[in-house]
Coordinates of C-alpha atoms in Angstrom, one line a residue:
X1 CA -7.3 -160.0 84.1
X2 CA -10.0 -161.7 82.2
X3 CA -10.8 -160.4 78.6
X4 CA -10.1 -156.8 79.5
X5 CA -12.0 -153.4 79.1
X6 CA -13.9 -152.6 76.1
X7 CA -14.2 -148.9 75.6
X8 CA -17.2 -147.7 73.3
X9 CA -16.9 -144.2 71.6
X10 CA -13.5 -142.8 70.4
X11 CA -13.9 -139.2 71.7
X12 CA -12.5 -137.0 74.4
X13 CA -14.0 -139.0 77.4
X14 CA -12.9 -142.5 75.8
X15 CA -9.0 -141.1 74.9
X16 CA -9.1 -140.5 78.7
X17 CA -10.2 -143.5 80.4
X18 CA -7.5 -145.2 78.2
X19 CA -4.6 -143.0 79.4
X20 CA -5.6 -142.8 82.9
X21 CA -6.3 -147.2 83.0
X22 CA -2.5 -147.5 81.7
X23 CA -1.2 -144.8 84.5
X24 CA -3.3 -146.0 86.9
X25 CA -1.8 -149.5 86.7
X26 CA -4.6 -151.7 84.7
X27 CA -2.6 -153.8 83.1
X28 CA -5.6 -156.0 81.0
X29 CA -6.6 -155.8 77.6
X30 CA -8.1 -152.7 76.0
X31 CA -9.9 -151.9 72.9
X32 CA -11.6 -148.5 72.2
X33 CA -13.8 -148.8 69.5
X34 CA -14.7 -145.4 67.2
X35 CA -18.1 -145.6 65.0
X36 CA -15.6 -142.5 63.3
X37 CA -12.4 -143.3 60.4
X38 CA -10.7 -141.0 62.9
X39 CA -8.4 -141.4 66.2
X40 CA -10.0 -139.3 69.0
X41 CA -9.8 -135.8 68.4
X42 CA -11.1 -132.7 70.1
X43 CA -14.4 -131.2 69.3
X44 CA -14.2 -127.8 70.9
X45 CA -12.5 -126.2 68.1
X46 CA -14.7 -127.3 65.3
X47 CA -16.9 -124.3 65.4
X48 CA -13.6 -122.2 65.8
X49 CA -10.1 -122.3 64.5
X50 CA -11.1 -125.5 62.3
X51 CA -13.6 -122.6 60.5
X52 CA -11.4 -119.8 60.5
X53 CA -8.2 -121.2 59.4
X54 CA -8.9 -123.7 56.7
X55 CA -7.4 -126.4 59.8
X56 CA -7.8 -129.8 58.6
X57 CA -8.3 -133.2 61.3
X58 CA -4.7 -133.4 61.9
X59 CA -5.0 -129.7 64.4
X60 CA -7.5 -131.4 66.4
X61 CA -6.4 -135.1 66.9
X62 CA -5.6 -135.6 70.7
X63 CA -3.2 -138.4 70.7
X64 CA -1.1 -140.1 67.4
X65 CA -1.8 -144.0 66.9
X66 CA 1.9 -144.4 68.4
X67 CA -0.1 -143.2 71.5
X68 CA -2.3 -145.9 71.5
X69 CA 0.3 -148.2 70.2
X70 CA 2.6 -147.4 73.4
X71 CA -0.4 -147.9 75.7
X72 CA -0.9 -151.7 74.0
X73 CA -4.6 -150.1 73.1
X74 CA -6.2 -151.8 70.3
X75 CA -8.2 -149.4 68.5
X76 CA -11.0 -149.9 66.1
X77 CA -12.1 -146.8 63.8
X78 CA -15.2 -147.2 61.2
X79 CA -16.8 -149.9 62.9
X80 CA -20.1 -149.2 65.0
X81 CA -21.7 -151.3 68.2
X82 CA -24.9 -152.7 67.4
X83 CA -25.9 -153.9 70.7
X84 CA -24.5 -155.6 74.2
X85 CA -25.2 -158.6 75.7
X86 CA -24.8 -158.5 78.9
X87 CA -25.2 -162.1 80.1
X88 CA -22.1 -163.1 78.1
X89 CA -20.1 -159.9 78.1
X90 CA -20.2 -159.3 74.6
X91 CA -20.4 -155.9 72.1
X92 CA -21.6 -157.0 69.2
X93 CA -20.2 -154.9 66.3
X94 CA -22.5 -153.9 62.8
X95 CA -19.4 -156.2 60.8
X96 CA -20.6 -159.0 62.8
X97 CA -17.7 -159.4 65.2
X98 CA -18.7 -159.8 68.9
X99 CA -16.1 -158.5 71.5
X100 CA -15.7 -159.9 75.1
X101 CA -15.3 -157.5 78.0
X102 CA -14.7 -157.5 81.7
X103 CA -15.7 -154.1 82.0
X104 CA -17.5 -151.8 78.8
X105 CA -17.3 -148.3 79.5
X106 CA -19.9 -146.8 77.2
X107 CA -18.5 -143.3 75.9
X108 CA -21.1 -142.7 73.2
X109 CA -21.2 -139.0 73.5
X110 CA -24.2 -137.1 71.8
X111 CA -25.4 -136.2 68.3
X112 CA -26.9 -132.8 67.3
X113 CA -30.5 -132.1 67.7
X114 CA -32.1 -132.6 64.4
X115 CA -34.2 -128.9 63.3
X116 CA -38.2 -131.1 63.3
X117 CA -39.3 -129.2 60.2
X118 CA -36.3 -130.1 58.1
X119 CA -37.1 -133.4 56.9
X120 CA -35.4 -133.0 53.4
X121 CA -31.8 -132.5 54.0
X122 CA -29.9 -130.5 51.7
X123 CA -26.2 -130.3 51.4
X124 CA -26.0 -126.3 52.4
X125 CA -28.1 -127.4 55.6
X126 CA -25.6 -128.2 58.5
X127 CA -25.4 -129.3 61.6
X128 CA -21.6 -129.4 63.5
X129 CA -20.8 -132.3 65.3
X130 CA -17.9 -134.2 63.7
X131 CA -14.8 -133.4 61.9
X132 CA -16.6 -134.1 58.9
X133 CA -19.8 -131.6 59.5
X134 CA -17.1 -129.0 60.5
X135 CA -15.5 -130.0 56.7
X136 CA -18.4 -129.8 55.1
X137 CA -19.8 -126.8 56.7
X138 CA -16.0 -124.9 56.1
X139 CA -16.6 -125.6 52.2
X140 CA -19.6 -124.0 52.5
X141 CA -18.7 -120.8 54.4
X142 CA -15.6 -120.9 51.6
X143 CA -18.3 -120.4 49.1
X144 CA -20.8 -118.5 51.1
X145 CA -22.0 -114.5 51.1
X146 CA -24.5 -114.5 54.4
X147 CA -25.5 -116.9 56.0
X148 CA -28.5 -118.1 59.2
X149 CA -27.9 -119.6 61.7
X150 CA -31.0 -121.2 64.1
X151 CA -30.0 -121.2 67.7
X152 CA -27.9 -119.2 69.5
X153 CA -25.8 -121.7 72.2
X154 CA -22.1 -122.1 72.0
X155 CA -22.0 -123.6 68.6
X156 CA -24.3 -120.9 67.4
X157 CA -22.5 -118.2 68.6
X158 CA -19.4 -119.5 68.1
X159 CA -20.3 -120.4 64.4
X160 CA -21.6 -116.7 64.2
X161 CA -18.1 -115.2 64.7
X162 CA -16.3 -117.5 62.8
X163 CA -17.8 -116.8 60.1
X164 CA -17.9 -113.4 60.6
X165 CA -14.4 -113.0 60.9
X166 CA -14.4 -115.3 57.4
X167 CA -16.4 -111.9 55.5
X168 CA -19.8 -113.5 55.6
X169 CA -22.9 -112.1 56.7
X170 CA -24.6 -113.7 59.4
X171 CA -28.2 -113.6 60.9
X172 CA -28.8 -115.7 63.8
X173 CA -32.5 -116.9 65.0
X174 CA -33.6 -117.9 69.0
X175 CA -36.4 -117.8 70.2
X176 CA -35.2 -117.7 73.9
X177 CA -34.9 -113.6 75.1
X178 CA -30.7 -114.2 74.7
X179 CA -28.2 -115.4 73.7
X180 CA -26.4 -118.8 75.0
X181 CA -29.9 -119.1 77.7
X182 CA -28.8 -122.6 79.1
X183 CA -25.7 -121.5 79.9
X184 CA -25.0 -118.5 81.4
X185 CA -26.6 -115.6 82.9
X186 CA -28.7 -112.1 81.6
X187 CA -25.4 -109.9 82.6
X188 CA -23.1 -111.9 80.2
X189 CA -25.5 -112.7 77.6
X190 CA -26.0 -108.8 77.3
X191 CA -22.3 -108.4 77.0
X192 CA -21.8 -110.9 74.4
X193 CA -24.9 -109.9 72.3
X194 CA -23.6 -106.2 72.0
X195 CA -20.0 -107.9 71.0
X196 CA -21.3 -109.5 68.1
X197 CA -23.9 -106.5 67.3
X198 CA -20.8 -104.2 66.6
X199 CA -19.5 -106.9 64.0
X200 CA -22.9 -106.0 62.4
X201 CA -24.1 -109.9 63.3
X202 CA -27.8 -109.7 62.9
X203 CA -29.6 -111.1 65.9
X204 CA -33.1 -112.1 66.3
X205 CA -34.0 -112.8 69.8
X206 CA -37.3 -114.2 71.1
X207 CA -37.7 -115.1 67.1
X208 CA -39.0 -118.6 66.7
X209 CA -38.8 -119.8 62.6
X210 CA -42.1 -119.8 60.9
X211 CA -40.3 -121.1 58.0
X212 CA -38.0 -122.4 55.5
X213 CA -37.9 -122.6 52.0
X214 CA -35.3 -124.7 50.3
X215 CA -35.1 -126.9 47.3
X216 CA -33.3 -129.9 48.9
X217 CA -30.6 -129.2 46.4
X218 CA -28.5 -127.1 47.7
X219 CA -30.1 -123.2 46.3
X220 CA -30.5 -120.5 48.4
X221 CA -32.8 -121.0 51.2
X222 CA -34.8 -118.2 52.6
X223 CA -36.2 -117.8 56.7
X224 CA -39.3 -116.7 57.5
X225 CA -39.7 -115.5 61.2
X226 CA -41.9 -113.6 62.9
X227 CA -41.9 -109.8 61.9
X228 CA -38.8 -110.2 60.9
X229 CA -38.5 -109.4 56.8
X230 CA -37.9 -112.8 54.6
X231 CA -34.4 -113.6 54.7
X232 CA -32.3 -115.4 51.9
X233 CA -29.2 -117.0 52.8
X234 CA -26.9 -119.2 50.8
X235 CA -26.0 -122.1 53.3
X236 CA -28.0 -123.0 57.1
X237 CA -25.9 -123.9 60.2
X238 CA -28.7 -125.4 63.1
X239 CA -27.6 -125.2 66.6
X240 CA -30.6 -126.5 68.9
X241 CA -28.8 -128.4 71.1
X242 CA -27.5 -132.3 71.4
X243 CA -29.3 -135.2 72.0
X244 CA -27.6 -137.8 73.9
X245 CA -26.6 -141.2 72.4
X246 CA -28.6 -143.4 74.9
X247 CA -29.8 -146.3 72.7
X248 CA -27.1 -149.2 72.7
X249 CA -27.5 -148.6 76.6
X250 CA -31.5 -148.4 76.9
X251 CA -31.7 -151.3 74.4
X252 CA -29.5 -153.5 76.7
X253 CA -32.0 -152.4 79.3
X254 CA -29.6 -150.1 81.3
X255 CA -31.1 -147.5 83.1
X256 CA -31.5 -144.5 81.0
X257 CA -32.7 -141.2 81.7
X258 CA -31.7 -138.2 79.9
X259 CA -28.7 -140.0 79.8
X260 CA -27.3 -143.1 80.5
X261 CA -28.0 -143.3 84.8
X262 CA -24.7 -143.4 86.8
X263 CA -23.8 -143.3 90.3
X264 CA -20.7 -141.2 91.4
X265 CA -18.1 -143.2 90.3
X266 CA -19.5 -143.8 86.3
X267 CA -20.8 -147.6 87.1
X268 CA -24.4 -148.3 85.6
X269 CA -27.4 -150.2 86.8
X270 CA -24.7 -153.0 85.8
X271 CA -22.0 -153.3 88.1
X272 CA -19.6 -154.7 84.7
X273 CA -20.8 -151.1 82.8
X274 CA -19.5 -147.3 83.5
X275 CA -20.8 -144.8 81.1
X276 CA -18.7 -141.4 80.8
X277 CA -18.6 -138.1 79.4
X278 CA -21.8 -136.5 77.5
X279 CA -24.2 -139.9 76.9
X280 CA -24.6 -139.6 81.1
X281 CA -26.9 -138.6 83.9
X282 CA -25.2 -138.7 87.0
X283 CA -25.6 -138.4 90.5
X284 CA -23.0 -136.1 91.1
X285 CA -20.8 -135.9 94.3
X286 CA -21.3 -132.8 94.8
X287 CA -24.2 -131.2 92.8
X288 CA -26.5 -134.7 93.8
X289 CA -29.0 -136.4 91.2
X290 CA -29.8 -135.6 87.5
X291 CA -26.3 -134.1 86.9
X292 CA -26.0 -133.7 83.2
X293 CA -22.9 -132.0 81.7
X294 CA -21.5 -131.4 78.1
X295 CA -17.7 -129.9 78.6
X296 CA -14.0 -131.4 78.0
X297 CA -13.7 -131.0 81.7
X298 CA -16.6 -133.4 82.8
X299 CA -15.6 -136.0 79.9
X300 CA -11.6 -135.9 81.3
X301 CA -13.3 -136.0 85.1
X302 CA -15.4 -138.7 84.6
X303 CA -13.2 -140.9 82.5
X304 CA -10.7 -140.3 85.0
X305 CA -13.5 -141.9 87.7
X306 CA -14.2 -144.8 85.7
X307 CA -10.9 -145.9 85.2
X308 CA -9.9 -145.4 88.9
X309 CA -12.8 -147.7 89.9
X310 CA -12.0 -150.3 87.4
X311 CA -8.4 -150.4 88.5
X312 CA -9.0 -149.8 92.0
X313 CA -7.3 -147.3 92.6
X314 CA -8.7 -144.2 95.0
X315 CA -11.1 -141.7 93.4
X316 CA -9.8 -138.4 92.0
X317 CA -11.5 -135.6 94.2
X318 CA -14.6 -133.6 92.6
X319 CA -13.8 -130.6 90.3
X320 CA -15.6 -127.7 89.5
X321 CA -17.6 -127.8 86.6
X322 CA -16.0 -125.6 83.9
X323 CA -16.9 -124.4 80.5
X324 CA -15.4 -121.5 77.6
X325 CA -16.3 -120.4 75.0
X326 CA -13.8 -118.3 72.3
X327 CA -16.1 -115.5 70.0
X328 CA -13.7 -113.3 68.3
X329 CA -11.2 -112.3 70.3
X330 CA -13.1 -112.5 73.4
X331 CA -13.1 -115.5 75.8
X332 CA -16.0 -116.4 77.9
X333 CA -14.7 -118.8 81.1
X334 CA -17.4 -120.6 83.4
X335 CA -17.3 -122.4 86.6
X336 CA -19.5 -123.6 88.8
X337 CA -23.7 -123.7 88.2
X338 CA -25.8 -120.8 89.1
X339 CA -28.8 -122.1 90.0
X340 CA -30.4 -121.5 93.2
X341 CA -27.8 -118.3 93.7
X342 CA -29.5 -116.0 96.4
X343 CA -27.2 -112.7 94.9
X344 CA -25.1 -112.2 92.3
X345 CA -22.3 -109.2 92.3
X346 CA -20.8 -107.7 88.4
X347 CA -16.8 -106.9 88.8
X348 CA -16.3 -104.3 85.7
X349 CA -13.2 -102.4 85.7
X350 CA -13.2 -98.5 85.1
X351 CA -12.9 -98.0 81.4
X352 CA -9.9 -97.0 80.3
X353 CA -10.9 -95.2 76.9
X354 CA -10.9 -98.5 74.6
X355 CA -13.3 -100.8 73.8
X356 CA -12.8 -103.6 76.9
X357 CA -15.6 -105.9 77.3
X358 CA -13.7 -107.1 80.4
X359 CA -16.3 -108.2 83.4
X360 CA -17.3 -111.2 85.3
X361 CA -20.2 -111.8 87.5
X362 CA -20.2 -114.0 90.7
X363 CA -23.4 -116.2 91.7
X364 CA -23.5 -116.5 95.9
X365 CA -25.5 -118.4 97.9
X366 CA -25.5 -117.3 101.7
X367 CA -21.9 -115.8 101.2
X368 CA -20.8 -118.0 99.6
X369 CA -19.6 -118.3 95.7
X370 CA -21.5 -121.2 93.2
X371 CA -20.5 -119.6 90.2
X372 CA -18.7 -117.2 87.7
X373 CA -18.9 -115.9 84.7
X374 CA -15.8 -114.2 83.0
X375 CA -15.8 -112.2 79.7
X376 CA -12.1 -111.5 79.2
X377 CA -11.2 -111.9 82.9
X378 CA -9.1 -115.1 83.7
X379 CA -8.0 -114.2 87.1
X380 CA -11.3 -113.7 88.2
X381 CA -12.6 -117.2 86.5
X382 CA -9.5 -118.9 87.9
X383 CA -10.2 -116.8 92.0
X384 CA -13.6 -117.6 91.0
X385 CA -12.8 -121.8 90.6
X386 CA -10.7 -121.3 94.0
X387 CA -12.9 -120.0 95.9
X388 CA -16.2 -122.3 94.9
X389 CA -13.7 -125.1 95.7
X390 CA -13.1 -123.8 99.3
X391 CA -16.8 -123.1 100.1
X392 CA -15.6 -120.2 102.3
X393 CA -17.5 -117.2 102.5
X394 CA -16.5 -114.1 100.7
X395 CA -17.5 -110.0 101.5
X396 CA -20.1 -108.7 98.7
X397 CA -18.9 -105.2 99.0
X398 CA -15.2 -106.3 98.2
X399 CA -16.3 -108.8 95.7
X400 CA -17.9 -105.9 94.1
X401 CA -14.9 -103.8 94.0
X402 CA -12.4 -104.4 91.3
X403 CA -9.6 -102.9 92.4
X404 CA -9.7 -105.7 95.5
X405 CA -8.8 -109.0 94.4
X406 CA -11.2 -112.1 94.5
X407 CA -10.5 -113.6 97.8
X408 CA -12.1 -115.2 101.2
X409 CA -13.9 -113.2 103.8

């Protein structure tokens, strides 16, 4: 088996295409190798119940070293890949240790957007990537009476009821029309703006920052937007998005776009190199070229690919794309894309006196379902996933109705 496969990254992607190499039958040698002091762990609840609860690393870890131990994986934590050579199959590491691979699955994930007009960092200014921003930005909230928060995607919003729910004031800033733009549609975004309006969450939309006034040194910093009124906050959470961690590939001169290029089974512009989970680009079986996806799902699916095509074993059919997101008590469930839908159809049921936020809305294209959104509805996300996986064509008019369940024409 040569000198094995040399897994770079230690997150949810990497953790996969070790377990699935093992039960798919690979029998080589395998290092993963983590730029993080930590095992793999989950970064999903970060912004969540690792805020709310006071939940330290061990609640998100997704296997124990006996894991790894039983799989014969060699991990590495702490140490960092400096650069690949690809004419002698070698990672060279920033300790000076070169490793020798077979086949280097790059799993390099992303990093968050840096905020451009926050050049001097200050230790109330977060951004929430790793266990050790969500630790940081935990002590902080601990400490904190309101608080701002630029950008309102997942981690925004999901930061915004966190700390909500932990007794501090929140404002958040975007200056796209809604919330959570990128990722779902007007319908929802309505719904889960007027959910965090009623925890008196202080959104300004279509608010880009004009400014922000710190010391560097960790005083209150205040946020000037718009026509919005100064506002002074004691800590800043910045949720613009993730950048993808392309360099180690472009700099071995892998193809690279917004991500590291792939074909649809993970493998590079070099047949010896997959890249998995949210470093990539893909051409996608099924949703074609420029495929870019940050979920759990697409890092499990795709590290799941790699390793079946470095094993040989068959490929694992195409999923759905899915996505959540917890705010509150409230789930939001996603499948499928929406773009190019030709009609979409909202499924609210008939109040029933409380305060249910319960709805989904369904994306068609020529009768057929893309996508669907849920708020509190996992029957219709899970009909929903069924149904985009069948391609069959489905009746608007009972789609529409929510008293007729989710189901083909």
């Amino acid at each position: 088996m040569g000198s094995g496969v040399v897994i770079v990254g230690a997150g949810q992607a990497a953790c996969q295409a070790a377990a699935s190499l093992r039960q798919m039958g690979y029998e080589g040698a395998l290092t993963l190798i983590g730029e993080e002091s930590y095992l793999p762990y989950q970064r999903p609840p970060l912004s969540k119940t690792f805020l709310k609860d006071g939940a330290g690393y061990d609640s998100v870890q997704l296997r124990p070293q006996s894991f790894f131990e039983t799989i014969n994986c060699t991990v590495r934590t702490g140490v960092r890949a400096v650069s690949i050579n690809r004419a002698q199959h070698l990672v060279n590491l920033d300790n000076g240790e070169s490793i020798e691979y077979e086949s280097l699955i790059l799993a390099t994930g992303a990093r968050a957007r840096p905020y451009p007009a926050l050049a001097q960092a200050a230790p109330n200014v977060h951004y929430l990537r790793t266990v050790d921003d969500a630790t940081a930005l935990a002590a902080s909230l601990s400490r904190a009476r309101r608080i701002a928060i630029i950008g309102a995607g997942y981690v925004g919003m999901e930061v915004a009821a966190s700390a909500t729910q932990l007794g501090v004031e929140v404002a958040v800033y975007e200056a796209a029309p809604r919330v959570m733009q990128r990722s779902i549609g007007p319908v929802t975004s309505a719904a889960i703006e007027g959910v965090h309006a009623r925890r008196g969450v202080q959104l300004h939309l279509n608010t880009p920052i004009a400014g922000i006034h710190h010391d560097g040194q960790g005083g209150p910093l205040t946020i000037s937007a718009g026509s919005v009124a100064p506002y002074t906050v004691d800590a800043l959470v910045i949720g613009i998005g993730a950048e993808s961690n392309i360099e180690l590939a472009a700099e071995a001169g892998l193809d690279c776009g917004r991500g590291i290029m792939i074909d649809a089974v993970c493998r590079t512009s070099d047949p010896a190199i997959f890249a998995i989970g949210d470093c990539t680009e893909q051409t996608h079986p099924v949703y074609g070229p420029g495929f870019r996806l940050e979920s759990v799902q697409n890092a499990i699916e795709q590290g799941k690919c790699a390793a079946a095509t470095i094993a040989g074993k068959p490929q694992p059919p195409a999923g759905v794309p899915w996505f959540w997101s917890d705010q509150y008590e409230h789930r939001i469930q996603v499948a499928g894309l929406s773009a190019d839908h030709d009609q979409f159809i909202v499924r609210k049921p008939q109040a029933d006196g409380g305060e249910s936020v319960s709805q989904s809305v369904w994306y068609l294209r020529d009768r057929k379902v893309i996508a669907v959104e849920g708020l509190d509805a996992p029957k219709d996300f899970m009909a929903g996933r069924t149904l985009i996986k069948s391609g069959a064509e489905v009746n608007p008019d009972s789609l529409a109705d929510p008293a007729i369940a989710p189901q083909a024409a």
